[in-house]
mmCIF file of C-alpha atoms in Angstrom:
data_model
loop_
_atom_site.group_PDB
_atom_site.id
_atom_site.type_symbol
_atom_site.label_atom_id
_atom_site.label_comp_id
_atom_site.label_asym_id
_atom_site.label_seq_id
_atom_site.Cartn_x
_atom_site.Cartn_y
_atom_site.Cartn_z
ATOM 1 C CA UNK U 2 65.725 71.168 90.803
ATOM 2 C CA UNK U 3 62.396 70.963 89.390
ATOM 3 C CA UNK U 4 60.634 70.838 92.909
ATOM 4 C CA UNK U 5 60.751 73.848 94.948
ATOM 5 C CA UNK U 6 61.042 73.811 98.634
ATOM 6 C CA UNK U 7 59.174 76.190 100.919
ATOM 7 C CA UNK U 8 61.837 75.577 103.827
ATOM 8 C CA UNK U 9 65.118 76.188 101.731
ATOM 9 C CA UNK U 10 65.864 79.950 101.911
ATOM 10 C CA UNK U 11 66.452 82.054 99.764
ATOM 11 C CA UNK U 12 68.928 85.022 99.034
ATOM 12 C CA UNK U 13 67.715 88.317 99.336
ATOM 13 C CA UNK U 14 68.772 89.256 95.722
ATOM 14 C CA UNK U 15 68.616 86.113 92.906
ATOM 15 C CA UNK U 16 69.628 86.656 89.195
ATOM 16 C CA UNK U 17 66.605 86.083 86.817
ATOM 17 C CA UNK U 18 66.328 86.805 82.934
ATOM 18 C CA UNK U 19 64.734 90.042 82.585
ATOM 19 C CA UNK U 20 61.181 90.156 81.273
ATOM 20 C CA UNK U 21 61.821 92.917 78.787
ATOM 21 C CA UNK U 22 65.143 91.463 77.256
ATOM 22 C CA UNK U 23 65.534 88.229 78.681
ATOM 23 C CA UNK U 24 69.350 88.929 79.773
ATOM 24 C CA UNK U 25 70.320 88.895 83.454
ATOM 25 C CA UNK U 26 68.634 90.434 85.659
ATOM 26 C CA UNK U 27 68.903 91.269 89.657
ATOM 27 C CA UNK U 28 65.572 90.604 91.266
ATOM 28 C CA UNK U 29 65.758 91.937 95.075
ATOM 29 C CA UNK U 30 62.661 90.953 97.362
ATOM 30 C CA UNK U 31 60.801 93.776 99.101
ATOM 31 C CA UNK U 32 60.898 94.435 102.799
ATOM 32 C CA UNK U 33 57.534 94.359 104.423
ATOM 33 C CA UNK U 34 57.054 95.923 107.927
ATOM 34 C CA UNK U 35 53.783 96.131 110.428
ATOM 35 C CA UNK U 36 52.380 99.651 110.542
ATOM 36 C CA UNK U 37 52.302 99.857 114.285
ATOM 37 C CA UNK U 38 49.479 102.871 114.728
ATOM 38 C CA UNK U 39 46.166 103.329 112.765
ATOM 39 C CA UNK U 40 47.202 107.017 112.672
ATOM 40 C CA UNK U 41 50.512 106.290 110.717
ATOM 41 C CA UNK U 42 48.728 104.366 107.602
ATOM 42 C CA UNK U 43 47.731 108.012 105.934
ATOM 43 C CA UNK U 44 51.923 108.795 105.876
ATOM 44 C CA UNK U 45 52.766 105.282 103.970
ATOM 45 C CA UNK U 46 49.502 105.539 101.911
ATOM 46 C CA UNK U 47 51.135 108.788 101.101
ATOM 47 C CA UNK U 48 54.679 108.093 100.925
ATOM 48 C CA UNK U 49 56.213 107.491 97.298
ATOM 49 C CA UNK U 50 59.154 105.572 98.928
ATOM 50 C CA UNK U 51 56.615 102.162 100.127
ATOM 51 C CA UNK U 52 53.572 100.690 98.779
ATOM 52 C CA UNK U 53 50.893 100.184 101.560
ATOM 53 C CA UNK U 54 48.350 97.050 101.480
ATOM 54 C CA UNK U 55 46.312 95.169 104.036
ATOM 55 C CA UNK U 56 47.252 92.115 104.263
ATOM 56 C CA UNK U 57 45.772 89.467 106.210
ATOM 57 C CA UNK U 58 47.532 86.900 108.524
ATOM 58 C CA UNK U 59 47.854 83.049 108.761
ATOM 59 C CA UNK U 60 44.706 83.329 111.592
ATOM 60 C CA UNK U 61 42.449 85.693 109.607
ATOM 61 C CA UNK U 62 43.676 88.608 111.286
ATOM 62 C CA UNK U 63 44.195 91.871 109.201
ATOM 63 C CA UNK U 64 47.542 94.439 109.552
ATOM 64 C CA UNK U 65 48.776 97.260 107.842
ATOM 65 C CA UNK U 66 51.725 97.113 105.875
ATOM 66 C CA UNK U 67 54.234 99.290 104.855
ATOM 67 C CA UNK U 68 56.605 97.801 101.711
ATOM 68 C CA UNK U 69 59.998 99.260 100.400
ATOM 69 C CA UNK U 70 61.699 97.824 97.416
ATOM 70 C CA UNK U 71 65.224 98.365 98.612
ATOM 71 C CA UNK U 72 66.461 97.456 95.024
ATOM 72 C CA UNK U 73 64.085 100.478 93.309
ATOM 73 C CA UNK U 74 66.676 102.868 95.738
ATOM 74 C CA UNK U 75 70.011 101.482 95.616
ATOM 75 C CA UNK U 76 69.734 98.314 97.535
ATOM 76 C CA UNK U 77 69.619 100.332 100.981
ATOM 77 C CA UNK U 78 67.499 102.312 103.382
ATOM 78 C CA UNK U 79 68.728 105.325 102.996
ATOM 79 C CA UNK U 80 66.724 107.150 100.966
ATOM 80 C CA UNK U 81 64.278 106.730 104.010
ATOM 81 C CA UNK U 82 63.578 109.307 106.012
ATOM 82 C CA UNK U 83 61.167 112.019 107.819
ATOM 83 C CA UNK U 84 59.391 108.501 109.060
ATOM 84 C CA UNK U 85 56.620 108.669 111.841
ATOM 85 C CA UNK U 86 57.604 108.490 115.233
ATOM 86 C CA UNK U 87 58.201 104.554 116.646
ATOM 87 C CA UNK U 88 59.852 104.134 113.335
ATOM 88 C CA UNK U 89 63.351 103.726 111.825
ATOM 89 C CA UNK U 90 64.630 103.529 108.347
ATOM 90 C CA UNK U 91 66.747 100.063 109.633
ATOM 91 C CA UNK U 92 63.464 98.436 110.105
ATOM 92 C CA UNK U 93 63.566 97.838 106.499
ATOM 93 C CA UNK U 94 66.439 96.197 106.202
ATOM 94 C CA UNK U 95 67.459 92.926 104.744
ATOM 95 C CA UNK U 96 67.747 90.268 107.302
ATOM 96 C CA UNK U 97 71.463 89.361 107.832
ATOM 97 C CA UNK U 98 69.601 85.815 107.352
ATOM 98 C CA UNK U 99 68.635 83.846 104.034
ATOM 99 C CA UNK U 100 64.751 85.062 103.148
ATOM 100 C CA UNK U 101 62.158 82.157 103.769
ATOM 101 C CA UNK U 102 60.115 81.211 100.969
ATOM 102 C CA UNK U 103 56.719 82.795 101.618
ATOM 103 C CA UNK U 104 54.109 83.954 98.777
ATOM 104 C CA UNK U 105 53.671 86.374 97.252
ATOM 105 C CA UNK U 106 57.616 87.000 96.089
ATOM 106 C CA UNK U 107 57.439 90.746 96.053
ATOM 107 C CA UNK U 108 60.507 93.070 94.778
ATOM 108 C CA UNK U 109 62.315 95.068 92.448
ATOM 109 C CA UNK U 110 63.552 93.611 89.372
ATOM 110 C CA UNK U 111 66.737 95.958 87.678
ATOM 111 C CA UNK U 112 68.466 94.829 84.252
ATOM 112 C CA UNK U 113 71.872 96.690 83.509
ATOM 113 C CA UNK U 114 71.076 95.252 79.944
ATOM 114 C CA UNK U 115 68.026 97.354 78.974
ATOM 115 C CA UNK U 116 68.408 99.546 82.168
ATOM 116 C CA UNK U 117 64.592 98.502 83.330
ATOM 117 C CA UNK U 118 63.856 98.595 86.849
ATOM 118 C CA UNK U 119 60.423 97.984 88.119
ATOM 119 C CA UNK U 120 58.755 96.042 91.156
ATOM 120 C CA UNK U 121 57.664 92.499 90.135
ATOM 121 C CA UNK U 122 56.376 89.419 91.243
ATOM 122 C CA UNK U 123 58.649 86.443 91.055
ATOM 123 C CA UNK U 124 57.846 83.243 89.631
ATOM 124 C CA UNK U 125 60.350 81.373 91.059
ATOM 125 C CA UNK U 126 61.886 79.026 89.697
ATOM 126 C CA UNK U 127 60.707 79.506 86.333
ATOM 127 C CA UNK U 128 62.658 83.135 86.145
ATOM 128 C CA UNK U 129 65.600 81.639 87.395
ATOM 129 C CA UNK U 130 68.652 83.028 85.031
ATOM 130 C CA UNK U 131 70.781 80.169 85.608
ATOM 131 C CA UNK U 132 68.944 76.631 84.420
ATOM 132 C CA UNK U 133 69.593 73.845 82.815
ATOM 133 C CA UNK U 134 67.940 70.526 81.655
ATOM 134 C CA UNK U 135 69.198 66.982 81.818
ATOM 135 C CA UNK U 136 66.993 64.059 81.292
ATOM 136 C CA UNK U 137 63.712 65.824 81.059
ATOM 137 C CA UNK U 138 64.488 67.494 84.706
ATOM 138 C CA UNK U 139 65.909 71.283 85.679
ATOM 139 C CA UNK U 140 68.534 72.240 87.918
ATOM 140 C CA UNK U 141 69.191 76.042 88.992
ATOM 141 C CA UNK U 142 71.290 78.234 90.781
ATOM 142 C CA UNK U 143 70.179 81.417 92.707
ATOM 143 C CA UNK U 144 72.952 83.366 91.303
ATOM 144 C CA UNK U 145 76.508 83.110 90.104
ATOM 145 C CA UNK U 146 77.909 82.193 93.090
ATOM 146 C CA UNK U 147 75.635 79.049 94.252
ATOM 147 C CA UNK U 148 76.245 78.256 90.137
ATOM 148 C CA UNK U 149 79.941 77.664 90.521
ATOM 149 C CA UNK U 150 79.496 75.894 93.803
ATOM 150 C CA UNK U 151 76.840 73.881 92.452
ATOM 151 C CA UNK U 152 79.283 73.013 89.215
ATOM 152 C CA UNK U 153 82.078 72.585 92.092
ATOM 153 C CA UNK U 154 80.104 70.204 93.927
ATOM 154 C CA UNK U 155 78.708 67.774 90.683
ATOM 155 C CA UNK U 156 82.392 67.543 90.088
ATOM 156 C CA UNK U 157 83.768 66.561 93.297
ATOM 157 C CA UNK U 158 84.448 63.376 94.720
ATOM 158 C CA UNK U 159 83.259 63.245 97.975
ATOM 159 C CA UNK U 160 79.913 65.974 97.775
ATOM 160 C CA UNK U 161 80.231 67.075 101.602
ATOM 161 C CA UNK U 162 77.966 69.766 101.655
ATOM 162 C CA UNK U 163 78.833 71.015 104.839
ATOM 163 C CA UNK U 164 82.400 72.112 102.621
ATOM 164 C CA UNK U 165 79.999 74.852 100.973
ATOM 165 C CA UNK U 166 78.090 78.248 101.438
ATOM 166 C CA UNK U 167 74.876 77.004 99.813
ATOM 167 C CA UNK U 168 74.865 74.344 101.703
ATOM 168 C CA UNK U 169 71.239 74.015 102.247
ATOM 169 C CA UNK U 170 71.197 74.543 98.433
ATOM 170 C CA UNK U 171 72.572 71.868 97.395
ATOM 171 C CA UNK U 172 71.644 69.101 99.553
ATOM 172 C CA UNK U 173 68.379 69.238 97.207
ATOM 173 C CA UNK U 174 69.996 68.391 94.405
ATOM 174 C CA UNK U 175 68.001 65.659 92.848
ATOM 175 C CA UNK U 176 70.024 62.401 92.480
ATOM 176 C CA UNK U 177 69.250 62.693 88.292
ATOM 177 C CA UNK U 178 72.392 65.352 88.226
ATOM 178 C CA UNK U 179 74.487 63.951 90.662
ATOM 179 C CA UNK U 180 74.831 60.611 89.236
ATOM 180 C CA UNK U 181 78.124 59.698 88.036
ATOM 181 C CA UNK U 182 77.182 58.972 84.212
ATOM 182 C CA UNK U 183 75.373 62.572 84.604
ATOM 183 C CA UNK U 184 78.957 64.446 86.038
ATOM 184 C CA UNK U 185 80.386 65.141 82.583
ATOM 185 C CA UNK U 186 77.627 66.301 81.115
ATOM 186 C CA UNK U 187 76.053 68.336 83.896
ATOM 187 C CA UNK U 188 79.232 70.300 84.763
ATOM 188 C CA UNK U 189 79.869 71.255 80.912
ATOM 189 C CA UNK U 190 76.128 72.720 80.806
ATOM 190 C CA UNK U 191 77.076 74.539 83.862
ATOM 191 C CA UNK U 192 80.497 75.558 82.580
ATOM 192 C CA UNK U 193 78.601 77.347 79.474
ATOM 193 C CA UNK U 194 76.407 79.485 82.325
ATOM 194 C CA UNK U 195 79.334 80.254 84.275
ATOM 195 C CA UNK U 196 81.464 81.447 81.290
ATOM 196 C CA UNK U 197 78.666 83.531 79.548
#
């Protein structure tokens, strides 16, 4: 997929190779909430657990922020506490929804391979771990999981993609891969990523 589509969403974690060792990586996004009271910006601006900023809206309009890298403390909230009152560590939490596609792609990125874990900006797709080229184009997968259903889904017969998770995923699969002359070749390429 060498186009990339502001309203397909996202996962909240997406494998990427890492930028110290170039193995595979786990790149969670950050969780960005509203600091409700003026008052309450000197405990984030304080806090080691979230980065503050001032960010500004769509309309102009300027709001605190508060930012926790869930993937930095385990991939949860709970190393959140002692928070201002109005507050609760949940309000941090991943939605139980795919992430939209909004800049800037803020988060944590943690390799088991060289045990680095920082926050970084994703450059998405070009970090994506799983990729592979066919005809001068690229196709990726978020992760392991949309990688076998996308392998799954060159190779069937029918491609109902209402038959999948990643559903939305893969109806933007450009036509280049999903051509029949393309299915043999495609699915081995994909076949090496899966069994790596």
């Amino acid at each position: 997929m060498t186009g990339y589509y502001e309203w397909n969403p996202m996962p909240h974690i997406v494998d990427i190779h890492c930028p110290n060792c170039l193995e595979s990586a786990k790149f969670e996004f950050a969780e960005v909430v509203k600091i409700k009271l003026k008052k309450d910006v000197a405990f984030f601006k304080e806090s080691n657990l979230f980065d503050y900023k001032l960010l500004v809206d769509s309309s102009g309009q300027r709001w605190h922020a508060a930012i926790y890298y869930p993937g930095l403390h385990g991939g949860s909230t709970l190393a959140i506490q002692g928070l201002p009152e109005g507050y609760k560590s949940s309000d941090w939490d991943h939605s139980r929804f795919l992430r939209q596609n909004r800049q800037p792609l803020l988060g944590s990125m943690s390799c088991k391979n060289c045990s680095q874990a920082t926050k970084h900006l994703l450059r998405w797709p070009d970090e994506a771990y799983y990729t592979i080229e066919f005809k001068g184009s690229v196709l990726w997968a978020y992760h392991r999981e949309s990688l076998i259903e996308l392998r799954d889904f060159i190779l069937s017969a029918d491609r109902k993609e209402e038959n999948y998770k990643w559903r939305n995923f893969l109806r933007h699969v450009p036509t280049t891969f999903k051509k029949q002359n393309a299915r043999e070749t495609v699915a081995k390429r994909l076949n090496r990523l899966i069994n790596n």
